[in-house]
mmCIF file of C-alpha atoms and ligand atoms in Angstrom:
data_model
loop_
_atom_site.group_PDB
_atom_site.id
_atom_site.type_symbol
_atom_site.label_atom_id
_atom_site.label_comp_id
_atom_site.label_asym_id
_atom_site.label_seq_id
_atom_site.Cartn_x
_atom_site.Cartn_y
_atom_site.Cartn_z
ATOM 1 C CA MET A 1 0.044 -0.019 0.004
ATOM 2 C CA THR A 2 1.249 3.479 -0.828
ATOM 3 C CA GLN A 3 2.148 5.416 2.403
ATOM 4 C CA VAL A 4 -0.521 7.931 3.096
ATOM 5 C CA PHE A 5 0.047 11.397 4.426
ATOM 6 C CA ASN A 6 -3.100 13.051 5.627
ATOM 7 C CA PHE A 7 -3.250 16.819 5.301
ATOM 8 C CA SER A 8 -6.675 17.183 6.935
ATOM 9 C CA SER A 9 -7.341 20.501 8.787
ATOM 10 C CA GLY A 10 -9.216 18.597 11.580
ATOM 11 C CA PRO A 11 -9.850 15.967 12.653
ATOM 12 C CA ALA A 12 -6.236 15.747 11.687
ATOM 13 C CA MET A 13 -3.634 13.043 11.670
ATOM 14 C CA LEU A 14 -2.351 11.784 14.963
ATOM 15 C CA PRO A 15 1.305 10.594 15.602
ATOM 16 C CA VAL A 16 1.660 7.048 14.232
ATOM 17 C CA GLU A 17 3.505 5.988 17.524
ATOM 18 C CA VAL A 18 0.400 7.050 19.629
ATOM 19 C CA LEU A 19 -1.936 5.132 17.369
ATOM 20 C CA ARG A 20 0.311 2.058 17.693
ATOM 21 C CA ARG A 21 0.296 2.307 21.434
ATOM 22 C CA ALA A 22 -3.567 2.753 21.634
ATOM 23 C CA GLU A 23 -3.939 -0.262 19.365
ATOM 24 C CA GLN A 24 -1.688 -2.438 21.444
ATOM 25 C CA GLU A 25 -3.557 -1.644 24.737
ATOM 26 C CA LEU A 26 -7.029 -1.158 23.302
ATOM 27 C CA ARG A 27 -8.606 -4.392 24.486
ATOM 28 C CA ASN A 28 -6.574 -4.944 27.649
ATOM 29 C CA TRP A 29 -5.661 -1.651 29.164
ATOM 30 C CA GLN A 30 -3.336 -1.675 32.151
ATOM 31 C CA GLY A 31 -4.026 -5.493 32.541
ATOM 32 C CA LEU A 32 -7.594 -4.709 33.324
ATOM 33 C CA GLY A 33 -9.065 -7.018 30.640
ATOM 34 C CA THR A 34 -11.153 -4.085 29.279
ATOM 35 C CA SER A 35 -10.528 -0.869 27.339
ATOM 36 C CA VAL A 36 -10.016 2.509 28.827
ATOM 37 C CA MET A 37 -13.301 3.484 27.288
ATOM 38 C CA GLU A 38 -15.193 0.994 29.443
ATOM 39 C CA ILE A 39 -14.168 1.975 32.843
ATOM 40 C CA SER A 40 -15.458 4.654 35.171
ATOM 41 C CA HIS A 41 -14.007 8.099 34.875
ATOM 42 C CA ARG A 42 -13.861 8.031 38.730
ATOM 43 C CA SER A 43 -11.794 4.801 38.900
ATOM 44 C CA LYS A 44 -8.306 5.255 40.366
ATOM 45 C CA GLU A 45 -6.916 4.119 36.980
ATOM 46 C CA PHE A 46 -8.562 6.726 34.933
ATOM 47 C CA ILE A 47 -7.946 9.550 37.398
ATOM 48 C CA GLN A 48 -4.226 8.791 37.164
ATOM 49 C CA VAL A 49 -4.381 9.103 33.462
ATOM 50 C CA ALA A 50 -6.434 12.273 33.737
ATOM 51 C CA GLU A 51 -3.983 13.816 36.169
ATOM 52 C CA GLU A 52 -0.902 12.715 34.156
ATOM 53 C CA ALA A 53 -2.410 14.263 31.045
ATOM 54 C CA GLU A 54 -2.959 17.486 32.710
ATOM 55 C CA LYS A 55 0.524 17.608 34.270
ATOM 56 C CA ASP A 56 2.168 16.786 30.875
ATOM 57 C CA PHE A 57 0.073 19.500 29.135
ATOM 58 C CA ARG A 58 1.082 21.970 31.914
ATOM 59 C CA ASP A 59 4.844 21.026 31.530
ATOM 60 C CA LEU A 60 4.567 21.481 27.744
ATOM 61 C CA LEU A 61 3.128 25.033 27.803
ATOM 62 C CA LYS A 62 4.762 25.894 31.215
ATOM 63 C CA ILE A 63 1.421 26.870 32.626
ATOM 64 C CA PRO A 64 1.751 28.812 35.802
ATOM 65 C CA SER A 65 0.061 27.498 38.974
ATOM 66 C CA ASN A 66 -2.563 30.225 39.177
ATOM 67 C CA TYR A 67 -4.007 28.882 35.945
ATOM 68 C CA LYS A 68 -6.637 26.024 35.840
ATOM 69 C CA VAL A 69 -6.710 23.522 32.924
ATOM 70 C CA LEU A 70 -10.227 22.389 32.136
ATOM 71 C CA PHE A 71 -10.961 19.337 29.929
ATOM 72 C CA CYS A 72 -14.360 20.262 28.229
ATOM 73 C CA HIS A 73 -16.869 19.062 25.825
ATOM 74 C CA GLY A 74 -18.576 21.029 22.990
ATOM 75 C CA GLY A 75 -15.655 21.949 20.822
ATOM 76 C CA ALA A 76 -14.250 25.371 20.379
ATOM 77 C CA ARG A 77 -17.694 26.520 19.499
ATOM 78 C CA ALA A 78 -18.908 25.790 22.896
ATOM 79 C CA GLN A 79 -16.253 28.220 24.054
ATOM 80 C CA PHE A 80 -17.642 30.914 21.772
ATOM 81 C CA ALA A 81 -20.645 30.964 24.216
ATOM 82 C CA ALA A 82 -18.762 30.002 27.460
ATOM 83 C CA VAL A 83 -16.315 32.961 27.029
ATOM 84 C CA PRO A 84 -18.986 35.753 27.158
ATOM 85 C CA LEU A 85 -21.027 33.829 29.730
ATOM 86 C CA ASN A 86 -18.103 33.437 32.048
ATOM 87 C CA LEU A 87 -16.331 36.766 31.543
ATOM 88 C CA LEU A 88 -18.704 39.489 30.704
ATOM 89 C CA GLY A 89 -19.943 40.020 34.301
ATOM 90 C CA LEU A 90 -21.913 43.353 34.295
ATOM 91 C CA ALA A 91 -20.133 44.627 31.126
ATOM 92 C CA LYS A 92 -22.168 45.161 27.977
ATOM 93 C CA THR A 93 -19.445 44.763 25.521
ATOM 94 C CA ALA A 94 -16.243 42.866 24.695
ATOM 95 C CA ASP A 95 -13.646 43.469 22.000
ATOM 96 C CA TYR A 96 -13.601 41.061 19.151
ATOM 97 C CA VAL A 97 -10.779 41.223 16.778
ATOM 98 C CA ASP A 98 -11.847 39.935 13.305
ATOM 99 C CA GLY A 99 -8.999 38.410 11.519
ATOM 100 C CA GLY A 100 -10.848 35.698 9.636
ATOM 101 C CA TYR A 101 -13.488 33.074 9.476
ATOM 102 C CA TRP A 102 -13.199 31.642 12.989
ATOM 103 C CA ALA A 103 -12.851 35.019 14.717
ATOM 104 C CA GLN A 104 -16.075 36.107 12.909
ATOM 105 C CA SER A 105 -17.862 32.924 13.948
ATOM 106 C CA ALA A 106 -17.046 33.864 17.624
ATOM 107 C CA VAL A 107 -18.595 37.214 17.168
ATOM 108 C CA LYS A 108 -21.879 35.592 15.819
ATOM 109 C CA GLU A 109 -22.177 33.723 19.147
ATOM 110 C CA ALA A 110 -21.103 36.679 21.275
ATOM 111 C CA VAL A 111 -23.962 38.872 19.938
ATOM 112 C CA LYS A 112 -26.414 36.650 21.873
ATOM 113 C CA TYR A 113 -24.917 37.905 25.140
ATOM 114 C CA CYS A 114 -23.449 41.363 24.481
ATOM 115 C CA ALA A 115 -22.846 44.043 21.925
ATOM 116 C CA PRO A 116 -19.326 43.218 20.775
ATOM 117 C CA ASN A 117 -17.001 45.892 19.611
ATOM 118 C CA VAL A 118 -15.751 44.253 16.393
ATOM 119 C CA ILE A 119 -12.360 45.417 15.329
ATOM 120 C CA ASP A 120 -11.927 44.588 11.688
ATOM 121 C CA ALA A 121 -8.238 43.635 11.505
ATOM 122 C CA LYS A 122 -8.259 42.231 7.992
ATOM 123 C CA THR A 123 -6.105 44.168 5.585
ATOM 124 C CA THR A 124 -4.236 43.806 2.384
ATOM 125 C CA ILE A 125 -0.374 44.212 2.313
ATOM 126 C CA ASP A 126 1.006 44.484 -1.186
ATOM 127 C CA GLY A 127 -2.156 42.903 -2.537
ATOM 128 C CA LEU A 128 -1.949 39.890 -0.139
ATOM 129 C CA ARG A 129 -4.266 39.059 2.686
ATOM 130 C CA GLY A 130 -3.027 40.061 6.144
ATOM 131 C CA VAL A 131 -3.967 41.307 9.581
ATOM 132 C CA THR A 132 -3.152 44.685 11.115
ATOM 133 C CA SER A 133 -0.541 44.687 13.863
ATOM 134 C CA MET A 134 -1.775 44.516 17.423
ATOM 135 C CA ASN A 135 -0.736 48.130 18.310
ATOM 136 C CA ARG A 136 -3.312 49.362 15.760
ATOM 137 C CA TRP A 137 -6.227 47.445 17.335
ATOM 138 C CA GLN A 138 -8.624 50.078 18.802
ATOM 139 C CA LEU A 139 -9.785 48.426 21.981
ATOM 140 C CA SER A 140 -12.587 49.900 24.061
ATOM 141 C CA ASP A 141 -12.280 50.964 27.677
ATOM 142 C CA ASP A 142 -15.588 49.344 28.758
ATOM 143 C CA ALA A 143 -14.867 45.913 27.143
ATOM 144 C CA ALA A 144 -14.787 42.901 29.597
ATOM 145 C CA TYR A 145 -12.073 41.274 27.476
ATOM 146 C CA VAL A 146 -10.402 41.161 24.052
ATOM 147 C CA HIS A 147 -10.964 37.982 22.010
ATOM 148 C CA TYR A 148 -8.870 36.974 18.911
ATOM 149 C CA CYS A 149 -7.854 33.930 16.922
ATOM 150 C CA PRO A 150 -4.011 33.625 16.597
ATOM 151 C CA ASN A 151 -4.333 30.908 13.801
ATOM 152 C CA GLU A 152 -7.125 31.201 11.202
ATOM 153 C CA THR A 153 -7.373 27.638 10.078
ATOM 154 C CA ILE A 154 -9.348 28.394 6.878
ATOM 155 C CA ASP A 155 -7.800 31.556 5.852
ATOM 156 C CA GLY A 156 -4.268 30.310 6.455
ATOM 157 C CA ILE A 157 -3.581 33.451 8.510
ATOM 158 C CA ALA A 158 -1.587 33.689 11.574
ATOM 159 C CA ILE A 159 -0.929 36.469 14.140
ATOM 160 C CA HIS A 160 2.553 35.833 15.311
ATOM 161 C CA GLU A 161 2.710 38.554 17.800
ATOM 162 C CA GLU A 162 2.001 37.921 21.359
ATOM 163 C CA PRO A 163 -0.514 40.278 23.100
ATOM 164 C CA ASP A 164 0.569 43.059 25.419
ATOM 165 C CA PHE A 165 -2.536 44.919 26.477
ATOM 166 C CA GLY A 166 -1.738 45.745 30.088
ATOM 167 C CA GLU A 167 -4.556 44.775 32.397
ATOM 168 C CA LYS A 168 -6.969 43.858 29.600
ATOM 169 C CA VAL A 169 -8.197 40.219 29.844
ATOM 170 C CA VAL A 170 -6.977 38.460 26.612
ATOM 171 C CA VAL A 171 -8.818 35.547 25.238
ATOM 172 C CA ALA A 172 -7.466 33.418 22.395
ATOM 173 C CA ASP A 173 -8.749 30.651 20.246
ATOM 174 C CA PHE A 174 -5.807 28.566 19.759
ATOM 175 C CA SER A 175 -7.697 25.690 18.212
ATOM 176 C CA SER A 176 -5.370 25.256 15.275
ATOM 177 C CA SER A 177 -2.001 26.157 16.712
ATOM 178 C CA ILE A 178 -1.867 25.197 20.393
ATOM 179 C CA LEU A 179 1.315 23.177 21.214
ATOM 180 C CA SER A 180 2.826 24.028 17.834
ATOM 181 C CA HIS A 181 5.108 26.824 19.335
ATOM 182 C CA PRO A 182 5.871 28.139 22.840
ATOM 183 C CA ILE A 183 3.541 30.714 24.190
ATOM 184 C CA ASP A 184 3.664 33.037 27.228
ATOM 185 C CA VAL A 185 0.537 31.891 29.017
ATOM 186 C CA GLU A 186 0.665 34.702 31.479
ATOM 187 C CA ARG A 187 -0.191 37.160 28.765
ATOM 188 C CA TYR A 188 -3.723 35.605 28.428
ATOM 189 C CA GLY A 189 -6.809 35.301 30.636
ATOM 190 C CA VAL A 190 -8.240 32.497 28.735
ATOM 191 C CA ILE A 191 -6.817 30.142 26.125
ATOM 192 C CA TYR A 192 -9.017 27.581 24.492
ATOM 193 C CA ALA A 193 -8.533 24.904 21.785
ATOM 194 C CA GLY A 194 -10.519 22.175 20.255
ATOM 195 C CA ALA A 195 -8.460 18.979 20.562
ATOM 196 C CA GLN A 196 -8.850 17.575 16.974
ATOM 197 C CA LYS A 197 -5.744 19.218 15.365
ATOM 198 C CA ASN A 198 -2.764 19.350 17.662
ATOM 199 C CA ILE A 199 -4.024 17.584 20.839
ATOM 200 C CA GLY A 200 -5.906 14.432 20.096
ATOM 201 C CA PRO A 201 -9.282 13.234 18.804
ATOM 202 C CA ALA A 202 -12.383 15.316 18.506
ATOM 203 C CA GLY A 203 -14.729 15.523 21.458
ATOM 204 C CA LEU A 204 -12.416 17.277 23.793
ATOM 205 C CA THR A 205 -11.645 20.958 24.271
ATOM 206 C CA LEU A 206 -8.901 22.277 26.499
ATOM 207 C CA VAL A 207 -9.468 25.532 28.340
ATOM 208 C CA ILE A 208 -6.635 27.270 30.313
ATOM 209 C CA VAL A 209 -8.156 29.967 32.557
ATOM 210 C CA ARG A 210 -6.586 32.317 35.052
ATOM 211 C CA GLU A 211 -7.828 31.540 38.526
ATOM 212 C CA ASP A 212 -9.140 35.150 39.249
ATOM 213 C CA LEU A 213 -11.489 34.844 36.359
ATOM 214 C CA LEU A 214 -13.474 31.982 37.945
ATOM 215 C CA GLY A 215 -16.719 32.486 39.743
ATOM 216 C CA LYS A 216 -17.969 35.404 37.588
ATOM 217 C CA ALA A 217 -20.373 33.475 35.242
ATOM 218 C CA ARG A 218 -23.734 34.939 34.638
ATOM 219 C CA GLN A 219 -26.534 33.262 36.565
ATOM 220 C CA GLU A 220 -28.064 31.723 33.415
ATOM 221 C CA THR A 221 -24.736 30.029 32.444
ATOM 222 C CA PRO A 222 -25.258 26.258 31.920
ATOM 223 C CA SER A 223 -23.349 24.554 34.720
ATOM 224 C CA ILE A 224 -21.433 22.482 32.099
ATOM 225 C CA LEU A 225 -20.097 25.747 30.570
ATOM 226 C CA ASP A 226 -19.319 27.371 33.987
ATOM 227 C CA TYR A 227 -15.528 27.487 34.467
ATOM 228 C CA ARG A 228 -15.856 27.474 38.256
ATOM 229 C CA VAL A 229 -18.102 24.514 38.330
ATOM 230 C CA LEU A 230 -15.612 22.653 35.964
ATOM 231 C CA ALA A 231 -12.748 23.688 38.010
ATOM 232 C CA GLU A 232 -14.211 22.594 41.330
ATOM 233 C CA ASN A 233 -14.995 19.231 39.910
ATOM 234 C CA ASP A 234 -11.654 18.592 38.267
ATOM 235 C CA SER A 235 -13.463 18.641 34.801
ATOM 236 C CA MET A 236 -15.560 15.738 35.943
ATOM 237 C CA PHE A 237 -18.830 17.522 36.678
ATOM 238 C CA ASN A 238 -20.444 15.185 34.181
ATOM 239 C CA THR A 239 -18.821 12.203 32.380
ATOM 240 C CA PRO A 240 -15.912 13.587 30.435
ATOM 241 C CA PRO A 241 -14.826 12.314 26.926
ATOM 242 C CA THR A 242 -12.571 9.647 28.605
ATOM 243 C CA PHE A 243 -11.093 8.105 25.464
ATOM 244 C CA ALA A 244 -10.156 11.534 23.933
ATOM 245 C CA TRP A 245 -8.637 12.498 27.338
ATOM 246 C CA TYR A 246 -6.637 9.250 27.406
ATOM 247 C CA LEU A 247 -5.331 9.503 23.797
ATOM 248 C CA SER A 248 -4.493 13.305 24.248
ATOM 249 C CA GLY A 249 -2.343 12.176 27.234
ATOM 250 C CA LEU A 250 -0.569 9.898 24.876
ATOM 251 C CA VAL A 251 0.033 12.715 22.395
ATOM 252 C CA PHE A 252 1.519 14.842 25.164
ATOM 253 C CA LYS A 253 3.879 12.124 26.027
ATOM 254 C CA TRP A 254 4.788 11.814 22.416
ATOM 255 C CA LEU A 255 5.390 15.504 22.261
ATOM 256 C CA LYS A 256 7.710 15.400 25.228
ATOM 257 C CA GLU A 257 9.685 12.635 23.576
ATOM 258 C CA GLN A 258 10.078 14.922 20.603
ATOM 259 C CA GLY A 259 11.881 17.440 22.890
ATOM 260 C CA GLY A 260 8.730 19.511 23.814
ATOM 261 C CA VAL A 261 7.080 22.549 22.155
ATOM 262 C CA GLY A 262 10.438 24.372 21.517
ATOM 263 C CA GLU A 263 11.678 21.523 19.338
ATOM 264 C CA ILE A 264 8.446 20.956 17.630
ATOM 265 C CA ASP A 265 8.407 24.681 16.826
ATOM 266 C CA LYS A 266 11.623 24.371 14.815
ATOM 267 C CA HIS A 267 10.320 21.295 13.147
ATOM 268 C CA ASN A 268 7.275 23.125 12.162
ATOM 269 C CA GLN A 269 9.262 26.143 10.880
ATOM 270 C CA GLN A 270 11.328 23.805 8.739
ATOM 271 C CA LYS A 271 8.164 22.040 7.278
ATOM 272 C CA SER A 272 6.322 25.262 6.561
ATOM 273 C CA ASP A 273 9.534 26.890 5.000
ATOM 274 C CA LEU A 274 9.810 23.918 2.753
ATOM 275 C CA LEU A 275 6.141 24.165 1.598
ATOM 276 C CA TYR A 276 6.098 27.938 1.047
ATOM 277 C CA GLY A 277 9.509 27.789 -0.649
ATOM 278 C CA ILE A 278 8.173 25.685 -3.476
ATOM 279 C CA ILE A 279 5.126 27.907 -3.725
ATOM 280 C CA ASP A 280 7.103 30.987 -3.865
ATOM 281 C CA ASN A 281 9.614 29.652 -6.355
ATOM 282 C CA SER A 282 6.915 28.863 -8.856
ATOM 283 C CA ASP A 283 4.519 30.743 -11.133
ATOM 284 C CA PHE A 284 2.387 27.629 -11.254
ATOM 285 C CA TYR A 285 1.450 27.786 -7.469
ATOM 286 C CA ARG A 286 0.604 30.778 -5.405
ATOM 287 C CA ASN A 287 -0.329 31.770 -1.715
ATOM 288 C CA ASP A 288 -2.021 35.025 -1.284
ATOM 289 C CA VAL A 289 -1.254 35.624 2.321
ATOM 290 C CA ALA A 290 1.307 38.381 3.444
ATOM 291 C CA VAL A 291 4.545 36.770 4.456
ATOM 292 C CA ALA A 292 4.227 38.146 8.085
ATOM 293 C CA ASN A 293 0.864 36.567 8.467
ATOM 294 C CA ARG A 294 1.483 33.176 6.985
ATOM 295 C CA SER A 295 0.368 30.233 9.077
ATOM 296 C CA ARG A 296 2.726 27.429 9.804
ATOM 297 C CA MET A 297 -0.124 25.114 10.403
ATOM 298 C CA ASN A 298 -2.490 25.629 7.498
ATOM 299 C CA VAL A 299 -1.101 26.486 4.173
ATOM 300 C CA PRO A 300 -3.681 27.339 1.504
ATOM 301 C CA PHE A 301 -2.348 27.531 -2.093
ATOM 302 C CA GLN A 302 -3.868 28.004 -5.569
ATOM 303 C CA LEU A 303 -3.014 26.693 -8.863
ATOM 304 C CA ALA A 304 -2.462 29.398 -11.385
ATOM 305 C CA ASP A 305 -4.801 27.486 -13.781
ATOM 306 C CA ALA A 306 -7.856 26.493 -11.644
ATOM 307 C CA SER A 307 -9.062 24.160 -14.410
ATOM 308 C CA LEU A 308 -6.200 21.816 -13.173
ATOM 309 C CA ASP A 309 -7.526 21.663 -9.519
ATOM 310 C CA LYS A 310 -9.553 18.530 -10.042
ATOM 311 C CA LEU A 311 -6.661 16.704 -11.607
ATOM 312 C CA PHE A 312 -4.319 17.895 -8.928
ATOM 313 C CA LEU A 313 -6.524 16.457 -6.187
ATOM 314 C CA GLU A 314 -7.055 13.163 -8.068
ATOM 315 C CA GLU A 315 -3.347 12.592 -8.762
ATOM 316 C CA SER A 316 -2.095 13.752 -5.293
ATOM 317 C CA PHE A 317 -4.796 11.507 -3.628
ATOM 318 C CA ALA A 318 -3.453 8.521 -5.761
ATOM 319 C CA ALA A 319 -0.031 9.483 -4.591
ATOM 320 C CA GLY A 320 -1.080 9.074 -0.983
ATOM 321 C CA LEU A 321 -1.370 12.790 -0.385
ATOM 322 C CA HIS A 322 -4.839 13.042 1.055
ATOM 323 C CA ALA A 323 -7.298 15.742 2.178
ATOM 324 C CA LEU A 324 -5.582 18.610 0.165
ATOM 325 C CA LYS A 325 -8.849 20.223 -1.016
ATOM 326 C CA GLY A 326 -9.136 23.826 0.176
ATOM 327 C CA HIS A 327 -12.042 24.966 2.302
ATOM 328 C CA ARG A 328 -14.975 26.134 0.201
ATOM 329 C CA VAL A 329 -14.732 29.826 1.296
ATOM 330 C CA VAL A 330 -11.042 30.062 0.200
ATOM 331 C CA GLY A 331 -11.035 27.423 -2.701
ATOM 332 C CA GLY A 332 -7.875 25.869 -4.127
ATOM 333 C CA MET A 333 -5.854 23.547 -2.042
ATOM 334 C CA ARG A 334 -4.969 23.645 1.731
ATOM 335 C CA ALA A 335 -2.232 21.495 3.400
ATOM 336 C CA SER A 336 -2.583 21.317 7.204
ATOM 337 C CA ILE A 337 0.725 20.397 8.677
ATOM 338 C CA TYR A 338 0.243 20.095 12.282
ATOM 339 C CA ASN A 339 2.768 18.644 14.792
ATOM 340 C CA ALA A 340 2.003 15.112 13.824
ATOM 341 C CA MET A 341 2.943 15.650 10.227
ATOM 342 C CA PRO A 342 6.457 14.418 9.532
ATOM 343 C CA LEU A 343 8.897 16.295 7.405
ATOM 344 C CA GLU A 344 8.794 13.272 5.031
ATOM 345 C CA GLY A 345 5.073 14.097 4.524
ATOM 346 C CA VAL A 346 5.800 17.735 3.404
ATOM 347 C CA GLN A 347 8.742 16.440 1.383
ATOM 348 C CA ALA A 348 6.414 14.036 -0.408
ATOM 349 C CA LEU A 349 3.896 16.706 -1.021
ATOM 350 C CA THR A 350 6.523 19.160 -2.450
ATOM 351 C CA ASP A 351 8.042 16.447 -4.628
ATOM 352 C CA PHE A 352 4.668 15.800 -6.025
ATOM 353 C CA MET A 353 3.930 19.507 -6.596
ATOM 354 C CA ALA A 354 7.203 19.940 -8.493
ATOM 355 C CA ASP A 355 6.435 16.840 -10.587
ATOM 356 C CA PHE A 356 2.928 17.950 -11.333
ATOM 357 C CA GLU A 357 4.161 21.330 -12.457
ATOM 358 C CA ARG A 358 6.787 19.815 -14.721
ATOM 359 C CA ARG A 359 4.109 17.499 -16.276
ATOM 360 C CA ARG A 360 1.194 20.098 -16.477
ATOM 361 C CA GLY A 361 2.835 23.450 -16.310
HETATM 362 N N1 PMP B 1 -11.738 27.877 15.990
HETATM 363 C C1 PMP B 1 -10.869 27.462 15.171
HETATM 364 C C2 PMP B 1 -9.598 28.251 14.860
HETATM 365 C C3 PMP B 1 -11.151 26.351 14.407
HETATM 366 O O1 PMP B 1 -10.163 25.820 13.510
HETATM 367 C C4 PMP B 1 -12.250 25.483 14.553
HETATM 368 C C5 PMP B 1 -12.568 24.214 13.790
HETATM 369 N N2 PMP B 1 -11.952 24.046 12.651
HETATM 370 C C6 PMP B 1 -13.187 25.953 15.529
HETATM 371 C C7 PMP B 1 -12.939 27.203 16.161
HETATM 372 C C8 PMP B 1 -14.478 25.233 15.713
HETATM 373 O O2 PMP B 1 -14.100 24.150 16.369
HETATM 374 P P1 PMP B 1 -15.247 22.986 16.860
HETATM 375 O O3 PMP B 1 -15.671 22.342 15.617
HETATM 376 O O4 PMP B 1 -14.331 22.129 17.751
HETATM 377 O O5 PMP B 1 -16.303 23.607 17.615
#
């Protein structure tokens, strides 16, 4: 069988070592004669897994002790509601920086709870799509927090700056870039991320929340979205997605074995340089994102001749390069190259792209 490299934007590929380990212990986990999916989330065996996963996650991101880590349900979209419900308090507005599709989606949810101050940060730089720098974001004084998305999965746009807004509570949707590079957690009030890209399987969402922000949820907040309730119950207020939690724990161990987030960052840089390199050195392919805002995780690219798109997708799939079709709102192709994508995968893609150009260009 041809080796398959899966460029899906999410759910995305998982490290093969993790899948092998899960496969080996699937039916007889820890000698219990059952799988991890079939035991109580309150059993000592599962609690140990849960605690170890949290510890490894904290180590990887160097999360300070005054932050809680919550293992939640509902995907990042549940957080689009949980954030205003937990953080607005008596405020009537919050700043929402619009840099792309997912930031906009967060606004659509926030309008149910407040009148968001939407800061349109989309811009063009030399005809290319980009985002204005943070010092030009016009924040409002009465906003309870500022929300933004550092990596726009669909647009292929990243904000590489880290926030520095004084006392302002900063909330960031890190769904598609968490654990791909070091971050200074102390600059944020809340960080959240759906698991299905860089953490583990879908069904789990991680929230990192500064302790002083707990206990401010609006009275009508569903308990399952209330950060204080989740923190007080060690994320077991109800039955958590145990298998996703366990598997994410294996991914964290794998990441530590790779040398941690600093090392994976270098690796990610190398992979994205390789891919942008071939795009930039060709008139056959193009990426229309300003260099300063290029995502290292999601690389959209277009063929100069869009009538070749279908053929490109058919031939790349046959070569074992899967899930390269771009999102419908951007079109063209998109290669998502999260932590689990090996350099060989990106090499195989760039080799294919060069060959396709030779044959069809
Ligand atoms: N935010 C970002 C940046 C995303 O990429 C996604 C999913 N692709 C979401 C939010 C929505 O996540 P979910 O489907 O887990 O609710």
